[in-house]
Short mmCIF file of C-alpha atoms and ligand atoms in Angstrom, two decimals:
data_model
loop_
_atom_site.label_atom_id
_atom_site.label_comp_id
_atom_site.label_asym_id
_atom_site.label_seq_id
_atom_site.Cartn_x
_atom_site.Cartn_y
_atom_site.Cartn_z
CA UNK I 2 72.62 90.26 58.46
CA UNK I 3 69.71 88.05 59.53
CA UNK I 4 70.98 85.22 57.31
CA UNK I 5 74.38 85.62 58.92
CA UNK I 6 72.91 85.47 62.39
CA UNK I 7 70.99 82.33 61.53
CA UNK I 8 74.04 80.64 60.03
CA UNK I 9 76.24 81.83 62.90
CA UNK I 10 74.19 79.66 65.24
CA UNK I 11 76.02 76.76 63.52
CA UNK I 12 79.61 78.08 63.24
CA UNK I 13 81.00 74.79 61.90
CA UNK I 14 78.41 74.69 59.17
CA UNK I 15 79.96 74.80 55.69
CA UNK I 16 77.35 77.32 54.54
CA UNK I 17 78.39 79.74 57.31
CA UNK I 18 82.03 79.43 56.28
CA UNK I 19 81.20 80.04 52.59
CA UNK I 20 78.91 82.93 53.49
CA UNK I 21 81.70 84.57 55.50
CA UNK I 22 84.19 84.14 52.63
CA UNK I 23 82.06 85.91 50.05
CA UNK I 24 80.83 88.75 52.26
CA UNK I 25 82.87 91.90 52.87
CA UNK I 26 84.74 91.22 56.10
CA UNK I 27 83.09 92.82 59.08
CA UNK I 28 84.93 94.37 62.00
CA UNK I 29 82.92 94.99 65.13
CA UNK I 30 84.28 98.00 67.02
CA UNK I 31 83.74 98.04 70.78
CA UNK I 32 85.45 101.16 72.15
CA UNK I 33 84.36 100.61 75.76
CA UNK I 34 85.27 103.06 78.50
CA UNK I 35 87.83 105.67 79.55
CA UNK I 36 90.67 106.06 77.05
CA UNK I 37 89.07 103.21 75.04
CA UNK I 38 87.11 105.74 72.99
CA UNK I 39 90.14 107.95 72.28
CA UNK I 40 92.56 105.21 71.26
CA UNK I 41 89.97 103.35 69.17
CA UNK I 42 89.17 106.59 67.31
CA UNK I 43 92.81 106.70 66.13
CA UNK I 44 92.75 103.04 65.09
CA UNK I 45 89.58 103.72 63.07
CA UNK I 46 91.33 106.61 61.31
CA UNK I 47 94.04 104.11 60.30
CA UNK I 48 91.48 101.53 59.09
CA UNK I 49 89.74 104.20 57.03
CA UNK I 50 93.03 105.11 55.33
CA UNK I 51 93.64 101.43 54.59
CA UNK I 52 90.18 101.35 53.02
CA UNK I 53 90.56 104.50 50.95
CA UNK I 54 94.23 104.23 49.93
CA UNK I 55 95.03 100.51 50.05
CA UNK I 56 91.76 98.86 48.96
CA UNK I 57 91.08 97.14 52.28
CA UNK I 58 87.60 95.68 51.91
CA UNK I 59 86.08 95.80 55.39
CA UNK I 60 82.94 97.15 56.90
CA UNK I 61 82.87 98.64 60.39
CA UNK I 62 80.04 98.05 62.78
CA UNK I 63 79.82 99.55 66.27
CA UNK I 64 78.60 98.22 69.58
CA UNK I 65 78.75 98.75 73.34
CA UNK I 66 80.61 96.80 75.96
CA UNK I 67 81.64 97.31 79.59
CA UNK I 68 80.53 100.39 81.49
CA UNK I 69 79.30 102.12 78.32
CA UNK I 70 77.02 99.15 77.65
CA UNK I 71 75.82 99.12 81.24
CA UNK I 72 74.95 102.82 80.96
CA UNK I 73 73.10 102.29 77.68
CA UNK I 74 71.27 99.06 78.42
CA UNK I 75 71.89 97.89 81.99
CA UNK I 76 74.31 95.05 81.06
CA UNK I 77 78.07 95.00 80.30
CA UNK I 78 77.59 92.51 77.41
CA UNK I 79 74.13 93.17 76.01
CA UNK I 80 72.31 90.87 73.61
CA UNK I 81 72.69 93.32 70.74
CA UNK I 82 76.49 93.25 71.06
CA UNK I 83 76.38 89.47 71.35
CA UNK I 84 74.47 89.25 68.07
CA UNK I 85 76.85 91.59 66.27
CA UNK I 86 79.85 89.64 67.64
CA UNK I 87 78.43 86.34 66.35
CA UNK I 88 78.66 87.49 62.73
CA UNK I 89 81.85 89.58 62.91
CA UNK I 90 85.10 88.41 61.30
CA UNK I 91 87.08 90.27 63.93
CA UNK I 92 86.50 92.56 66.89
CA UNK I 93 88.48 95.65 67.82
CA UNK I 94 88.16 96.46 71.50
CA UNK I 95 89.42 99.54 73.38
CA UNK I 96 89.24 98.91 77.11
CA UNK I 97 86.61 98.61 79.82
CA UNK I 98 86.29 99.81 83.39
CA UNK I 99 85.96 102.96 85.43
CA UNK I 100 85.77 104.22 89.01
CA UNK I 101 82.02 104.86 88.70
CA UNK I 102 81.30 101.16 88.18
CA UNK I 103 83.32 99.80 91.11
CA UNK I 104 80.34 99.43 93.44
CA UNK I 105 78.08 97.63 91.01
CA UNK I 106 77.18 94.00 91.74
CA UNK I 107 80.02 91.82 90.43
CA UNK I 108 78.04 90.39 87.53
CA UNK I 109 77.26 93.85 86.15
CA UNK I 110 80.78 95.25 86.34
CA UNK I 111 82.45 96.27 83.05
CA UNK I 112 85.15 93.56 83.32
CA UNK I 113 82.37 90.94 83.32
CA UNK I 114 81.52 92.07 79.81
CA UNK I 115 85.02 91.14 78.70
CA UNK I 116 84.94 87.71 80.33
CA UNK I 117 81.51 87.10 78.83
CA UNK I 118 82.51 87.93 75.25
CA UNK I 119 85.67 85.79 75.52
CA UNK I 120 83.63 82.82 76.75
CA UNK I 121 80.80 83.44 74.30
CA UNK I 122 83.13 83.34 71.28
CA UNK I 123 85.37 80.60 72.75
CA UNK I 124 88.48 82.75 72.41
CA UNK I 125 90.87 80.18 73.87
CA UNK I 126 94.12 81.32 72.28
CA UNK I 127 95.56 84.51 73.70
CA UNK I 128 98.43 86.08 71.77
CA UNK I 129 100.57 88.58 73.60
CA UNK I 130 103.56 89.91 71.71
CA UNK I 131 106.40 91.57 73.57
CA UNK I 132 107.98 93.83 71.00
CA UNK I 133 110.56 96.46 71.73
CA UNK I 134 111.28 98.88 68.97
CA UNK I 135 115.02 99.68 68.87
CA UNK I 136 114.32 103.37 69.49
CA UNK I 137 112.48 102.65 72.76
CA UNK I 138 115.11 100.34 74.28
CA UNK I 139 115.81 102.89 77.02
CA UNK I 140 112.24 102.45 78.35
CA UNK I 141 113.03 98.92 79.57
CA UNK I 142 114.36 98.17 83.03
CA UNK I 143 116.85 95.78 81.38
CA UNK I 144 120.02 96.86 79.57
CA UNK I 145 119.23 98.13 76.04
CA UNK I 146 121.44 95.49 74.38
CA UNK I 147 119.45 92.71 76.09
CA UNK I 148 116.07 93.95 74.82
CA UNK I 149 116.58 96.19 71.76
CA UNK I 150 114.72 94.66 68.83
CA UNK I 151 112.92 92.14 71.07
CA UNK I 152 110.06 90.36 69.27
CA UNK I 153 108.49 87.46 71.19
CA UNK I 154 104.98 86.07 70.86
CA UNK I 155 103.48 84.42 73.93
CA UNK I 156 100.50 82.17 73.22
CA UNK I 157 98.52 81.56 76.40
CA UNK I 158 95.66 79.08 76.74
CA UNK I 159 92.85 81.30 77.99
CA UNK I 160 89.75 79.27 78.76
CA UNK I 161 91.00 76.19 80.66
CA UNK I 162 93.54 75.13 83.27
CA UNK I 163 93.54 75.95 86.97
CA UNK I 164 91.45 79.13 86.62
CA UNK I 165 88.45 77.06 85.54
CA UNK I 166 89.20 73.53 86.83
CA UNK I 167 86.76 71.76 89.15
CA UNK I 168 86.65 70.96 92.01
CA UNK I 169 87.63 74.22 93.67
CA UNK I 170 86.66 75.47 97.11
CA UNK I 171 87.61 76.80 100.51
CA UNK I 172 86.41 74.31 103.15
CA UNK I 173 86.81 73.48 106.83
CA UNK I 174 87.99 70.04 107.98
CA UNK I 175 86.84 68.02 110.98
CA UNK I 176 89.41 69.79 113.23
CA UNK I 177 87.99 73.17 112.32
CA UNK I 178 91.00 74.03 110.13
CA UNK I 179 90.27 75.75 106.84
CA UNK I 180 91.79 74.47 103.62
CA UNK I 181 91.48 75.50 99.99
CA UNK I 182 92.13 73.82 96.67
CA UNK I 183 91.98 74.36 92.93
CA UNK I 184 92.33 71.86 90.14
CA UNK I 185 94.75 72.21 87.26
CA UNK I 186 93.13 70.20 84.52
CA UNK I 187 93.49 70.06 80.74
CA UNK I 188 91.62 67.75 78.40
CA UNK I 189 93.54 66.46 75.40
CA UNK I 190 91.41 68.39 72.85
CA UNK I 191 92.04 71.62 74.75
CA UNK I 192 95.80 71.06 74.53
CA UNK I 193 95.54 70.01 70.90
CA UNK I 194 93.76 73.17 69.78
CA UNK I 195 96.15 75.55 71.56
CA UNK I 196 99.04 73.52 70.13
CA UNK I 197 97.70 73.92 66.59
CA UNK I 198 97.10 77.62 67.18
CA UNK I 199 100.69 78.16 68.36
CA UNK I 200 102.28 76.06 65.60
CA UNK I 201 100.33 78.07 63.00
CA UNK I 202 101.61 81.30 64.54
CA UNK I 203 105.17 79.94 64.59
CA UNK I 204 104.77 79.14 60.88
CA UNK I 205 104.05 82.84 60.24
CA UNK I 206 107.13 83.91 62.22
CA UNK I 207 110.59 82.38 62.68
CA UNK I 208 109.32 78.80 63.07
CA UNK I 209 110.62 78.24 66.58
CA UNK I 210 108.15 77.21 69.27
CA UNK I 211 109.02 76.78 72.94
CA UNK I 212 106.41 75.01 75.05
CA UNK I 213 106.55 75.96 78.72
CA UNK I 214 105.32 73.54 81.40
CA UNK I 215 106.23 71.93 84.71
CA UNK I 216 106.41 68.35 83.46
CA UNK I 217 108.96 67.36 86.12
CA UNK I 218 106.28 67.80 88.81
CA UNK I 219 102.80 67.95 87.25
CA UNK I 220 100.91 65.18 85.46
CA UNK I 221 98.88 67.81 83.62
CA UNK I 222 102.16 69.08 82.14
CA UNK I 223 103.20 65.54 81.20
CA UNK I 224 100.08 65.23 79.05
CA UNK I 225 100.62 68.76 77.70
CA UNK I 226 104.14 67.84 76.56
CA UNK I 227 103.02 64.55 75.00
CA UNK I 228 100.28 66.28 72.98
CA UNK I 229 102.63 69.06 71.85
CA UNK I 230 105.09 66.42 70.59
CA UNK I 231 102.30 64.65 68.72
CA UNK I 232 100.93 67.81 67.07
CA UNK I 233 104.50 68.84 66.14
CA UNK I 234 104.58 66.02 63.57
CA UNK I 235 102.02 67.99 61.53
CA UNK I 236 104.34 71.01 61.41
CA UNK I 237 107.73 69.56 60.44
CA UNK I 238 109.13 73.00 59.60
CA UNK I 239 108.67 74.24 63.16
CA UNK I 240 111.41 73.52 65.68
CA UNK I 241 109.72 72.57 68.98
CA UNK I 242 111.51 72.81 72.32
CA UNK I 243 110.33 72.44 75.92
CA UNK I 244 111.23 74.47 78.99
CA UNK I 245 110.17 74.30 82.64
CA UNK I 246 108.30 77.40 83.73
CA UNK I 247 110.82 78.39 86.43
CA UNK I 248 113.64 78.30 83.89
CA UNK I 249 111.46 80.17 81.35
CA UNK I 250 110.97 82.98 83.88
CA UNK I 251 114.74 83.21 84.34
CA UNK I 252 115.50 83.03 80.62
CA UNK I 253 112.93 85.75 79.86
CA UNK I 254 114.82 88.28 81.94
CA UNK I 255 118.31 86.92 81.19
CA UNK I 256 118.23 86.44 77.45
CA UNK I 257 114.73 87.22 76.12
CA UNK I 258 115.77 87.42 72.48
CA UNK I 259 116.36 83.62 72.40
CA UNK I 260 112.56 83.12 72.08
CA UNK I 261 110.35 83.32 69.00
CA UNK I 262 106.96 81.86 70.03
CA UNK I 263 106.19 80.55 73.52
CA UNK I 264 103.09 78.43 74.17
CA UNK I 265 101.86 77.71 77.65
CA UNK I 266 98.81 77.09 79.84
CA UNK I 267 96.57 79.66 81.46
CA UNK I 268 98.36 80.14 84.81
CA UNK I 269 101.95 80.11 83.53
CA UNK I 270 100.93 82.28 80.59
CA UNK I 271 99.29 84.85 82.82
CA UNK I 272 102.52 85.36 84.74
CA UNK I 273 105.03 85.04 81.89
CA UNK I 274 103.14 87.34 79.53
CA UNK I 275 103.05 90.13 82.11
CA UNK I 276 106.76 89.69 82.81
CA UNK I 277 107.50 89.75 79.07
CA UNK I 278 105.30 92.83 78.58
CA UNK I 279 107.27 94.69 81.21
CA UNK I 280 110.55 93.90 79.44
CA UNK I 281 109.40 96.52 76.99
CA UNK I 282 108.67 99.08 79.70
CA UNK I 283 105.68 100.68 78.00
CA UNK I 284 102.13 99.49 78.57
CA UNK I 285 100.78 101.80 75.85
CA UNK I 286 102.73 99.94 73.15
CA UNK I 287 101.50 96.36 73.47
CA UNK I 288 98.65 94.86 71.43
CA UNK I 289 97.00 91.48 71.97
CA UNK I 290 94.71 89.03 70.25
CA UNK I 291 92.36 86.31 71.47
CA UNK I 292 91.42 83.77 68.81
CA UNK I 293 88.98 80.91 68.48
CA UNK I 294 89.40 77.73 66.46
CA UNK I 295 88.11 79.40 63.26
CA UNK I 296 90.65 82.22 63.47
CA UNK I 297 87.98 84.71 64.46
CA UNK I 298 89.54 87.03 66.99
CA UNK I 299 89.20 89.92 69.37
CA UNK I 300 92.03 92.45 69.23
CA UNK I 301 92.81 94.88 72.01
CA UNK I 302 95.63 96.72 73.74
CA UNK I 303 96.83 94.93 76.89
CA UNK I 304 96.27 97.99 79.04
CA UNK I 305 93.02 99.03 80.72
CA UNK I 306 90.78 102.07 80.44
CA UNK I 307 93.24 104.33 82.33
CA UNK I 308 90.60 106.54 83.96
CA UNK I 309 93.38 108.67 85.44
CA UNK I 310 94.21 110.09 82.00
CA UNK I 311 90.89 109.65 80.15
CA UNK I 312 89.58 112.61 78.17
CA UNK I 313 92.92 114.43 78.12
CA UNK I 314 94.16 113.44 74.66
CA UNK I 315 97.41 112.08 76.14
CA UNK I 316 96.87 108.28 75.93
CA UNK I 317 99.16 106.35 73.62
CA UNK I 318 97.09 104.88 70.75
CA UNK I 319 99.91 102.72 69.31
CA UNK I 320 98.93 99.49 71.12
CA UNK I 321 95.46 99.79 69.60
CA UNK I 322 96.81 100.65 66.15
CA UNK I 323 99.12 97.62 66.38
CA UNK I 324 96.10 95.54 67.42
CA UNK I 325 94.70 96.39 63.98
CA UNK I 326 97.93 95.07 62.49
CA UNK I 327 97.49 91.81 64.43
CA UNK I 328 93.88 91.63 63.23
CA UNK I 329 94.99 91.91 59.61
CA UNK I 330 97.63 89.24 60.15
CA UNK I 331 95.68 86.66 62.14
CA UNK I 332 91.98 87.09 61.23
CA UNK I 333 91.80 88.95 57.93
CA UNK I 334 94.73 87.22 56.18
CA UNK I 335 96.27 90.46 54.99
CA UNK I 336 99.94 90.25 55.95
CA UNK I 337 100.85 92.96 53.48
CA UNK I 338 98.76 95.65 55.20
CA UNK I 339 99.79 94.35 58.64
CA UNK I 340 103.42 94.90 57.64
CA UNK I 341 102.54 98.39 56.39
CA UNK I 342 101.09 99.36 59.77
CA UNK I 343 104.09 97.94 61.63
CA UNK I 344 106.46 99.82 59.34
CA UNK I 345 104.48 103.06 59.81
CA UNK I 346 104.66 102.71 63.60
CA UNK I 347 108.40 102.10 63.43
CA UNK I 348 108.78 105.14 61.22
CA UNK I 349 106.93 107.55 63.52
CA UNK I 350 109.01 106.33 66.46
CA UNK I 351 112.20 106.79 64.44
CA UNK I 352 110.97 110.30 63.55
CA UNK I 353 110.85 110.97 67.28
CA UNK I 354 107.08 111.22 67.84
CA UNK I 355 106.21 110.30 71.42
CA UNK I 356 103.09 110.39 73.59
CA UNK I 357 103.65 111.37 77.22
CA UNK I 358 104.11 107.77 78.47
CA UNK I 359 107.16 107.18 76.25
CA UNK I 360 108.44 110.74 76.03
CA UNK I 361 112.08 111.47 76.73
CA UNK I 362 114.00 114.72 76.41
CA UNK I 363 114.85 115.50 72.79
CA UNK I 364 111.83 113.75 71.23
CA UNK I 365 108.60 115.29 69.84
CA UNK I 366 105.67 115.22 72.29
CA UNK I 367 102.30 114.63 70.63
CA UNK I 368 98.79 113.91 71.88
CA UNK I 369 96.66 110.85 71.15
CA UNK I 370 95.31 112.36 67.93
CA UNK I 371 98.73 113.71 66.92
CA UNK I 372 100.19 110.20 67.15
CA UNK I 373 97.32 108.82 65.05
CA UNK I 374 97.91 111.53 62.44
CA UNK I 375 101.65 110.76 62.37
CA UNK I 376 100.95 107.06 61.69
CA UNK I 377 98.58 108.00 58.88
CA UNK I 378 101.14 110.38 57.37
CA UNK I 379 103.73 107.56 57.50
CA UNK I 380 101.28 105.18 55.83
CA UNK I 381 100.55 107.62 53.05
CA UNK I 382 104.16 108.74 52.50
P1 NAD S 406 95.42 100.59 83.22
O1 NAD S 406 96.13 99.71 82.26
O2 NAD S 406 94.16 101.20 82.77
O3 NAD S 406 96.40 101.77 83.70
C1 NAD S 406 97.64 101.55 84.36
C2 NAD S 406 98.54 102.79 84.19
O4 NAD S 406 99.01 102.84 82.85
C3 NAD S 406 97.79 104.10 84.43
O5 NAD S 406 98.67 105.00 85.07
C4 NAD S 406 97.46 104.59 83.04
O6 NAD S 406 97.37 105.99 82.94
C5 NAD S 406 98.63 104.05 82.22
N1 NAD S 406 98.20 103.72 80.85
C6 NAD S 406 97.42 102.68 80.46
N2 NAD S 406 97.23 102.70 79.14
C7 NAD S 406 97.90 103.77 78.67
C8 NAD S 406 98.07 104.35 77.38
N3 NAD S 406 97.51 103.80 76.29
N4 NAD S 406 98.82 105.45 77.27
C9 NAD S 406 99.39 106.01 78.33
N5 NAD S 406 99.28 105.53 79.59
C10 NAD S 406 98.53 104.42 79.76
O7 NAD S 406 95.19 99.71 84.54
P2 NAD S 406 94.40 100.06 85.89
O8 NAD S 406 94.61 101.50 86.23
O9 NAD S 406 94.80 99.03 86.84
O10 NAD S 406 92.88 99.83 85.54
C11 NAD S 406 91.97 100.87 85.14
C12 NAD S 406 90.65 100.22 84.74
O11 NAD S 406 90.85 99.41 83.59
C13 NAD S 406 90.06 99.31 85.81
O12 NAD S 406 88.67 99.48 85.81
C14 NAD S 406 90.42 97.91 85.32
O13 NAD S 406 89.51 96.93 85.76
C15 NAD S 406 90.33 98.08 83.83
N6 NAD S 406 91.15 97.14 83.03
C16 NAD S 406 90.61 96.79 81.84
C17 NAD S 406 91.34 95.99 80.99
C18 NAD S 406 90.77 95.69 79.64
O14 NAD S 406 89.81 96.34 79.22
N7 NAD S 406 91.32 94.72 78.91
C19 NAD S 406 92.63 95.53 81.35
C20 NAD S 406 93.14 95.94 82.58
C21 NAD S 406 92.39 96.77 83.40
#
C-alpha cells in the first residue's frame, strides 16, 4: 500500500504501471449519502458474486466522500480518501448530497467532494450511455419505435472548455452598465486526449463516432474538428462524422438510434447528455464513467442522492449495478463479465422485476434489495 502510494505520486512512471498490473485490482467504494449507501450495497453484492462464482480478482476498499465524509472528518474529500483514490484501479461511487448540508460554506458542501476527486484524478473523459431496454420503451416520452433498443454513448470533455476558461467575470463598464463574459478555450492536447478516448470507445462498440461542434461559428470548434480529423487517421476502422450541435439536438430527439458514439466538448456535452438521458425516461437506469488518460475511472449512476426516498428500500439500484459493468469494460478490461452483468439486467427486466420508479401495472414490484437479489439470481442461473 505504501509502495503504491509512493509510486502513485509519479503516475506515468513505468514502475507504477508494472506494479498496478501485477497487483490484484483494487476498487475503491465511496457510497456517499442518501440512497448512495443502499444502491452501492446492491452493486457490492453483485461484485462479490463475480468474485466467488466467476473468478473476478478484485479487492474492495472503502472510503468516505461528500456529506458522509464531512460528518466523519470535516471535509467532503478528506486526505485519507485522496490517498486511497491515488492507488485504486477504479472507483465505484454512489451519490452525494443532502438537505442537511445545504447551509454549509460552499467549499465544504458534499458536491465539492465530487468536483475535487474529478480534478484530483484528472478525469477528463465523461462517458454517459443512453440505453433503453426494449421492455422499458414505454417509459420514454418519445414513441416506443423511435427509442426501443436505443444504445448511444456520449463522451463529454469534462475538465476544460467554457466552464473553466479564463478570463471570466461580471464587470461594470465606464457607463455604469454591467457586462459578463466567459471564455470557451481548448488547447490542442486537451482535444487530442478526448479524441483518443472516444475513438477507443468507438472501437469497442459499433465503430461509428460523431463529433459534435459549432465549427460554422466558433474558432474553438474549428480547431476541435481539425484535431479530430488528425487523430482519426490512427483509427482507420472508425467512421468519423461531424455534426453541428443544433442539428445534433434535433437528431437526438428525431432519430436517436442513428448514433453510436458522440464526442463533444464540456458545454455541448452537458446539455446533449441530459437530453439523451431523458430519452430513456428513467433516471434510475443510467450509469456513467469518468476516465483519465490511463483508463483509471470513477463509475457512478447519473442520478443524485435522492434524499426524498433515502432509507426506504425503494431506490432503483440498476444504474449502479450497470456502473460496475462499465467499470469492468473500461477500467478492468473484463468485457466478458461486463456482458454478463448487462445480460442479467436485461433478464430481470424481461422477467418483469421493477422498482417503483419504473413500475407499471402487470409487472413485479420489488425493493432495492429485491432488485439486487434478482440480478444475482440471473447471474447465477
Ligand atoms: P436526484 O437525482 O437525487 O433525484 C431526482 C429525482 O429522481 C428524485 O425524485 C429522486 O427520488 C429520483 N431518483 C433519483 N435516483 C433514483 C433511483 N435510483 N431510483 C428511484 N428514483 C430515483 O436529484 P436532486 O433531487 O436534484 O438532488 C438530490 C441531491 O443529490 C442534491 O444534494 C444534489 O446536489 C445531489 N446530486 C448529486 C449527484 C451526484 O452525486 N453525482 C448528482 C446530482 C445531484
